[in-house]
Every structure is written in structure tokens, then in C-alpha cells.
GROMACS .gro file of C-alpha atoms in nm:
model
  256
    1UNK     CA    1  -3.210  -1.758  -2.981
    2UNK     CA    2  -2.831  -1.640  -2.967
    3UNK     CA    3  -2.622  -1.920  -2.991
    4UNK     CA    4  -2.290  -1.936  -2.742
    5UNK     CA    5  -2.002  -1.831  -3.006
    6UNK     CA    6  -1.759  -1.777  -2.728
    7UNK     CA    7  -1.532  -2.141  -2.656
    8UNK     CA    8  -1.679  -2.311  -2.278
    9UNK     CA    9  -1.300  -2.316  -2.187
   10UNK     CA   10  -1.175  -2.014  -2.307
   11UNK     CA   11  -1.490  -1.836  -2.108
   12UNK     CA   12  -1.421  -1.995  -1.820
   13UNK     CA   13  -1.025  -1.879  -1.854
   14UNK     CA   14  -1.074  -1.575  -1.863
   15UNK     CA   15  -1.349  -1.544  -1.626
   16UNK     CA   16  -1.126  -1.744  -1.373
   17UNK     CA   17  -0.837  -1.501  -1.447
   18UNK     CA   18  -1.088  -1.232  -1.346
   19UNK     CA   19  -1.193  -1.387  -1.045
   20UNK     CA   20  -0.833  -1.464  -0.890
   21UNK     CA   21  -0.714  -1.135  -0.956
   22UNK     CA   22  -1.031  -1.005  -0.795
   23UNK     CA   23  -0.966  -1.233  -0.519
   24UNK     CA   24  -0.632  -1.113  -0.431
   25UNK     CA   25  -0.694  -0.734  -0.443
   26UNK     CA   26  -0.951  -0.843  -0.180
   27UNK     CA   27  -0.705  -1.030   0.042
   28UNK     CA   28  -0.437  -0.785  -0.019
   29UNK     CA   29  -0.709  -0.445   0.085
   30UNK     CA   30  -0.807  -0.657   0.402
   31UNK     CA   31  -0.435  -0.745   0.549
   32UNK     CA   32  -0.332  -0.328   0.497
   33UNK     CA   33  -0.647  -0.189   0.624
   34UNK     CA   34  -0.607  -0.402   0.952
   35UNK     CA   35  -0.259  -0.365   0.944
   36UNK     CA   36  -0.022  -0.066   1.121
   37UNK     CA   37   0.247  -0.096   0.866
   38UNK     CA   38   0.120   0.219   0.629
   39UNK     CA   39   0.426   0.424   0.720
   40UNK     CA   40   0.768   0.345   0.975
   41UNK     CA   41   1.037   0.522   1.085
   42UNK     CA   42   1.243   0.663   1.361
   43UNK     CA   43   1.147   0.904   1.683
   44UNK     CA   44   1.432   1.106   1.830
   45UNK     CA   45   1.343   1.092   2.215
   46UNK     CA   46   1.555   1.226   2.502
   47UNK     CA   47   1.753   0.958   2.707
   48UNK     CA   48   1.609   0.933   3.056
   49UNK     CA   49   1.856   0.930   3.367
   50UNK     CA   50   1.930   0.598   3.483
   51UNK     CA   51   1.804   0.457   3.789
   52UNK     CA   52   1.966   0.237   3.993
   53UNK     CA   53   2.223   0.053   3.886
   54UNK     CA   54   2.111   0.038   3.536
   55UNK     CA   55   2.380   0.091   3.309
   56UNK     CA   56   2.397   0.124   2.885
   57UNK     CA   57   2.317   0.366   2.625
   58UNK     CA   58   1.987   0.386   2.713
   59UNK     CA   59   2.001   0.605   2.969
   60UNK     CA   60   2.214   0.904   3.129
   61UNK     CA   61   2.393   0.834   3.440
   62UNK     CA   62   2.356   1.135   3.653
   63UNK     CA   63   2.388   1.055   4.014
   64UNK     CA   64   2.660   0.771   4.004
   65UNK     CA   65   2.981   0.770   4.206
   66UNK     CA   66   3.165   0.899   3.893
   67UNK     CA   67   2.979   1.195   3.890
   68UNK     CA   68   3.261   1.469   3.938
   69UNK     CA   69   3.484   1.273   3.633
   70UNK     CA   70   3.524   1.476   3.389
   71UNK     CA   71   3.433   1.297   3.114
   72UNK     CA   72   3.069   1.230   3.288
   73UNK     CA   73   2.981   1.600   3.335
   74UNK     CA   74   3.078   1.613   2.994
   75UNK     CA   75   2.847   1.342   2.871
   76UNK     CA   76   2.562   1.531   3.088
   77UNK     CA   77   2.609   1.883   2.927
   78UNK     CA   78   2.650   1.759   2.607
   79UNK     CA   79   2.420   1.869   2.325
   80UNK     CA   80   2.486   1.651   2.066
   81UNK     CA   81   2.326   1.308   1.966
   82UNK     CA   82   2.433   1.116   2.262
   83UNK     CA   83   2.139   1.266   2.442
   84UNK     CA   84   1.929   1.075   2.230
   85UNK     CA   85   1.838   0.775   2.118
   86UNK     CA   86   1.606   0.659   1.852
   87UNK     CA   87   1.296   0.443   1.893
   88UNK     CA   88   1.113   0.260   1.604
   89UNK     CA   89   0.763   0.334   1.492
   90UNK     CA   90   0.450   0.215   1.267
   91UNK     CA   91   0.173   0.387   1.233
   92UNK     CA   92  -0.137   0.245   1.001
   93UNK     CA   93  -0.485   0.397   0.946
   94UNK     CA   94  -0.615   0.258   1.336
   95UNK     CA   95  -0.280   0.343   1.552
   96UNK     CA   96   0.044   0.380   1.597
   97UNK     CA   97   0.311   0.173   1.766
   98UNK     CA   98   0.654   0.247   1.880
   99UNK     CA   99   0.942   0.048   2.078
  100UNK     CA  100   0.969   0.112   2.467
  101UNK     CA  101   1.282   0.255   2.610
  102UNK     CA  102   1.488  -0.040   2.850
  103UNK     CA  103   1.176  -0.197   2.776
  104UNK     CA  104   1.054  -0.540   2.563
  105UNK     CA  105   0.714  -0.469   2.392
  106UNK     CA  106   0.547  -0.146   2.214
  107UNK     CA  107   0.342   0.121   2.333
  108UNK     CA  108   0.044   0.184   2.061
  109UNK     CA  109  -0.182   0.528   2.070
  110UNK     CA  110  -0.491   0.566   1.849
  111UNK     CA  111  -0.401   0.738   1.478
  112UNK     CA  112  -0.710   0.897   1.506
  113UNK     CA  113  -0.638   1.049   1.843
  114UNK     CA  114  -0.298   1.206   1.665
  115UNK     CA  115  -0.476   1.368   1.376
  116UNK     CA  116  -0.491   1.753   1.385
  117UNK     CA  117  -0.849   1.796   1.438
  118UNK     CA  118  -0.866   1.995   1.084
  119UNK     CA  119  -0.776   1.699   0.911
  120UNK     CA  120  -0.998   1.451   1.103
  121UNK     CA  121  -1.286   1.449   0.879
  122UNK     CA  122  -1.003   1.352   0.546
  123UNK     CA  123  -0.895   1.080   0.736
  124UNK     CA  124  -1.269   0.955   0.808
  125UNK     CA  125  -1.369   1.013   0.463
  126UNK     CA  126  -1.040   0.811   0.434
  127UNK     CA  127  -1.160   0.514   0.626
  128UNK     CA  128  -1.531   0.515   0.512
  129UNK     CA  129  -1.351   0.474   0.181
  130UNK     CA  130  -1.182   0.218   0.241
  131UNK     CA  131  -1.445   0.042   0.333
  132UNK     CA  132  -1.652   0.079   0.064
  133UNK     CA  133  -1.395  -0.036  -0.135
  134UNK     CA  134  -1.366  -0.358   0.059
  135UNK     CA  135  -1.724  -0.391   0.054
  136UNK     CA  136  -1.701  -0.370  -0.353
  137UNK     CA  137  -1.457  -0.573  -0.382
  138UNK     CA  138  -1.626  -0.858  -0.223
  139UNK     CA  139  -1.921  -0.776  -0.416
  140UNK     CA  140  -1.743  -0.842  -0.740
  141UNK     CA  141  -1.604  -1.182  -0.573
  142UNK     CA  142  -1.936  -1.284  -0.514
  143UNK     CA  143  -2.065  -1.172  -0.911
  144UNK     CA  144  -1.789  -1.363  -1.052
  145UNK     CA  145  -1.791  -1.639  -0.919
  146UNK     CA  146  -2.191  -1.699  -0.976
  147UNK     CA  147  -2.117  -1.607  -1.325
  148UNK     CA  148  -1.823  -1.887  -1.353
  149UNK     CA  149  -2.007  -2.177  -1.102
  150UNK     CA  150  -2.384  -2.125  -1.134
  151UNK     CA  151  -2.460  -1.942  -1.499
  152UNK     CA  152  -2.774  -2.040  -1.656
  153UNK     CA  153  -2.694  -1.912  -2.018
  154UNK     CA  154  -2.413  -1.711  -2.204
  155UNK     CA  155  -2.653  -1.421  -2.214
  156UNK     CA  156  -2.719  -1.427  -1.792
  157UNK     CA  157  -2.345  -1.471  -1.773
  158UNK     CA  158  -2.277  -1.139  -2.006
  159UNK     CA  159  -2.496  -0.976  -1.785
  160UNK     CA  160  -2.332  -1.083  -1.452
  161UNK     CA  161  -1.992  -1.041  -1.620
  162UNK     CA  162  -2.110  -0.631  -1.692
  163UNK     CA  163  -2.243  -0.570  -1.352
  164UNK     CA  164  -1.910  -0.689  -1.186
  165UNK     CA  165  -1.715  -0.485  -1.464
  166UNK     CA  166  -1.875  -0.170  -1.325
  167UNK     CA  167  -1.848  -0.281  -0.919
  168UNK     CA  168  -1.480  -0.379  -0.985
  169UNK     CA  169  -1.398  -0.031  -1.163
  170UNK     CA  170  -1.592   0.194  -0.898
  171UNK     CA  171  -1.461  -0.027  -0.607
  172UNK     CA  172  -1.056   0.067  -0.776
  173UNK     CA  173  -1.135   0.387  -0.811
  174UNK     CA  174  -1.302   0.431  -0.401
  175UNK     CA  175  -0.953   0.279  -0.363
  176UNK     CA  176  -0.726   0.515  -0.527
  177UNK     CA  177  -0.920   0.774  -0.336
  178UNK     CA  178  -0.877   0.624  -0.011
  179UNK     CA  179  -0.508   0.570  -0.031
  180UNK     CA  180  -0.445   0.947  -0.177
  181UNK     CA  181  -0.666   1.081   0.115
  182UNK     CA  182  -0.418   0.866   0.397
  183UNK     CA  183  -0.128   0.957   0.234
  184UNK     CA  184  -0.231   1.360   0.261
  185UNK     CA  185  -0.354   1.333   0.662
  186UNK     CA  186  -0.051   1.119   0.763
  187UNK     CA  187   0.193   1.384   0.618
  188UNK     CA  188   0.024   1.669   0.772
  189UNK     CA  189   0.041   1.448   1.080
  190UNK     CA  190   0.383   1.455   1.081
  191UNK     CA  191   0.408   1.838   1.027
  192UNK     CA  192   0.129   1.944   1.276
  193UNK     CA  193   0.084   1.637   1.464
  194UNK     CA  194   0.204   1.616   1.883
  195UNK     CA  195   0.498   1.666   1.954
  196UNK     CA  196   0.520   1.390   2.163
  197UNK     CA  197   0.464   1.168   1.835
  198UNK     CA  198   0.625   1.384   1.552
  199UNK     CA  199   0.857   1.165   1.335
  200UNK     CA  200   1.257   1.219   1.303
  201UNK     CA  201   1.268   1.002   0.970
  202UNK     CA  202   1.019   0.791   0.796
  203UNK     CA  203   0.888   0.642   0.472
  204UNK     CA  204   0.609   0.423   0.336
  205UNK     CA  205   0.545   0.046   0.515
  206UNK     CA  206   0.530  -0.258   0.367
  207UNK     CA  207   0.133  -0.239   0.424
  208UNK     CA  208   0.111   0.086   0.198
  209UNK     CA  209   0.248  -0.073  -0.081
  210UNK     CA  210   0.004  -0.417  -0.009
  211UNK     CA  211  -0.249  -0.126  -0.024
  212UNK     CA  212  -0.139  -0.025  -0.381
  213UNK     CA  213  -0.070  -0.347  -0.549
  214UNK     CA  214  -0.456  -0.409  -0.404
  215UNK     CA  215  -0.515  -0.119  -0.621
  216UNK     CA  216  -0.309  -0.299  -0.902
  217UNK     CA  217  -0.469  -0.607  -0.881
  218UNK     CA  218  -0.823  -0.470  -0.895
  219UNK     CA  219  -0.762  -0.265  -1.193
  220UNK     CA  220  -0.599  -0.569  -1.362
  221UNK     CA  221  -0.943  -0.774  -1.298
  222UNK     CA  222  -1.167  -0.476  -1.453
  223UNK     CA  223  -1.015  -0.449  -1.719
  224UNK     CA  224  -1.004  -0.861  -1.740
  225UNK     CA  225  -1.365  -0.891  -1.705
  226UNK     CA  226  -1.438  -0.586  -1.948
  227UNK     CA  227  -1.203  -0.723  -2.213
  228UNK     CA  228  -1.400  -1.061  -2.174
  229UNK     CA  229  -1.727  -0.895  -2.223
  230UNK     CA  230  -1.642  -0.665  -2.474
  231UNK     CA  231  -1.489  -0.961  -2.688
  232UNK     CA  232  -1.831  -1.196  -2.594
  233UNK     CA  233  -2.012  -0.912  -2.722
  234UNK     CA  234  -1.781  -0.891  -3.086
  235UNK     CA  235  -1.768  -1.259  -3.136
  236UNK     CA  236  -2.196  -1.268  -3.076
  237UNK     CA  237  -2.183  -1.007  -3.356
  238UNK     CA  238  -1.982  -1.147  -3.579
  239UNK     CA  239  -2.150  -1.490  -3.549
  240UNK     CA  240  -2.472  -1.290  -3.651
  241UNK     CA  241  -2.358  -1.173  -3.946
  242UNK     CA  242  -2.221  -1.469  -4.087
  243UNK     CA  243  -2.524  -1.627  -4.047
  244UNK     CA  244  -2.737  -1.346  -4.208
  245UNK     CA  245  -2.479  -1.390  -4.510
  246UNK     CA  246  -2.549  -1.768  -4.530
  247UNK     CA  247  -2.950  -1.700  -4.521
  248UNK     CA  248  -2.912  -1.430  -4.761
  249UNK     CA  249  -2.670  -1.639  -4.998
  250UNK     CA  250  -2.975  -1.933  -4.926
  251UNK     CA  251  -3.198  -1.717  -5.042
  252UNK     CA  252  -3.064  -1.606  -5.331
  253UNK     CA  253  -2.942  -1.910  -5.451
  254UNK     CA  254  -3.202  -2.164  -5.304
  255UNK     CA  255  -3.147  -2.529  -5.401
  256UNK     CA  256  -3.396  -2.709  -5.576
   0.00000   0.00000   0.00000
């Protein structure tokens, strides 16, 4: 029988370190995947003409009472920027949102549906990913916190501690994967994508990086839970030899 070198509260420390850090990576991958934050920016659209007696900058006035001034049929011809106007967008890995024109509210279009069809199947590999990563993740939840509520022995908990070692590590890297594979179809979105859709600027959402320091966080708990085992495993041996010194020295020098 091994005895349990390892200190109850130092175990549990560690083990609860694991398991929070675990935890979070799990909320964090949840709230980006469901999220349509991945990447926002800017859409250059054309101003429509204004009807009515709608007035602003949202909007050309073409058939207005001032329509022979000078400086109107000016504004009309013009070529410049003040044709335009820029609308807001998000786009995550389910759809894409952008502000309405004289409008409250957003109109949102699948992601999927904007996808060159070449890069459909990287961007279902993507989600599928994703998934699995969640799916892992909640896995090593689950092993962790057996191993810190409901272990039988040190020994049972060494062995729940390696099986959520390896879950954790295979679930970070299905995650590094995933995010790589979005970032690649969402930037050949934007070069090949409709036109109708196609980005003027844009950068990386708030849910991208929540999608990363998920990444962060699970790495943080592998390596928490494998530096826990790997030290369980050092102290066990050590133990064992110090004990096979004192039989030995017992032996050699038995007391009468």
C-alpha cells in the first residue's frame, strides 16, 4: 500500500486551481462561439435618395424644390465620399449583423450563407471543431471536479487527474485549430465574399479575443493539472525510497 505523500490541502490547491481555470476557458469558449462579435468593422454603402420630406446625411435629395441650385446638382454628381455613408457590422461564426440605413435595429444574414462555397467545408471543419472543443472542455470539468469532491484514494485521484491532463491538452489544441481555421475563411470572405457584404475596414471583435484567452485559460489548466501529477508522481517516489533506505539501514543494523 502507497501511502498519500502529497499534503490534503496542497492537493486540493492545486487541483482547485486546475478546475477554475478549466472552468473559465469553458465559459469564455461558450459566450464567443454563440456570440457575433469575432470580427467588426465598417461597410461603405451608397446613400439612397430621400423620400419625402426626409432630410439629413442619410440620404440624397434629388427631387426637392432646390433641385436646379447649384450647389445641389453638385452634391448629386459628386463622386467623392459624400455619396456614402458607412454602416457598422459584426460578423461571428453563425451570422452577420449590420446597422440599417434611417433605420433603428440591424439586419443579420447567415455567415454561412456568405462563405465562398470553396471555403465552406474550412469553415464547417471550423465549427465541428469548435465543438469538440467545447465538448472537451466540459469533459475535463466534469474529471476534475470528481477527482477534487468524490476521490476514493490518492492513487484513483492520480488517475482521474491524468485522464483530464490528456482531455484538457487535446480539447486546447481542437481549439487552436478551430480559431486558425475561422480566422483563414473570414479573410477570404472578405476578399471573395458578396459584394453586397464585402467589408470597407475591419479588425478582430471583442468575442475573438474571448475565443483566445479561452485558449489561454485551457492551456494554463493542462499544464496545472500535469504539473500536479507529475509532482504526485515525484513526491510517491521519493517517499519510496526513503523508506527502502530506512528498511535497509533496519536491516543492517537491527536492534537487539
Amino acid at each position: 500500500r502507497m501511502p498519500a505523500s502529497i499534503p490534503e490541502a496542497d492537493r486540493r490547491h492545486r487541483a482547485s486551481a486546475a478546475f477554475s481555470l478549466s472552468f473559465l476557458s469553458l465559459v469564455f469558449s461558450i459566450t464567443a462561439f454563440s456570440s457575433s462579435h469575432w470580427c467588426e468593422g465598417t461597410r461603405k454603402v451608397a446613400k439612397p435618395f430621400c423620400k419625402g420630406d426626409s432630410k439629413g446625411d442619410l440620404c440624397i435629395r434629388f427631387n426637392s424644390p432646390d433641385g436646379n441650385n447649384s450647389q445641389a446638382v453638385q452634391y448629386i454628381w459628386e463622386t467623392g465620399d459624400d455619396k456614402f455613408v458607412e454602416r457598422n457590422f459584426h460578423a461571428g461564426i453563425w451570422y452577420s449583423c449590420e446597422e440599417m440605413i434611417n433605420e433603428e435595429g440591424e439586419k443579420c444574414r447567415s455567415f454561412i450563407s456568405l462563405t465562398p462555397a470553396s471555403d465552406r467545408g474550412v469553415l464547417w471543419l471550423s465549427i465541428v471543431a469548435e465543438l469538440l472543443y467545447i465538448v472537451l472542455l466540459l469533459i475535463g470539468n466534469i474529471l476534475m471536479s470528481v477527482e477534487i469532491f468524490y476521490y476514493s484514494s490518492v492513487i484513483d485521484g492520480l488517475k482521474i487527474n491524468a485522464f483530464s491532463a490528456v482531455v484538457t491538452v487535446l480539447a486546447g489544441l481542437l481549439g487552436m485549430v478551430a480559431h486558425m481555421m475561422y480566422t483563414t475563411v473570414f479573410q477570404m470572405t472578405v476578399n471573395l465574399g458578396p459584394e453586397d457584404w464585402r467589408p470597407h475596414t475591419w479588425d478582430y471583435g471583442w468575442s475573438y479575443g474571448l475565443a483566445w484567452t479561452s485558449f489561454a485559460c485551457c492551456m494554463a489548466a493542462a499544464v496545472t493539472t500535469i504539473n500536479k501529477y507529475t509532482k504526485t508522481i515525484l513526491e510517491f517516489k521519493h517517499k519510496r525510497k526513503k523508506l527502502e533506505r530506512s528498511f535497509k539501514i533496519q536491516y543492517n543494523f537491527p536492534d537487539h
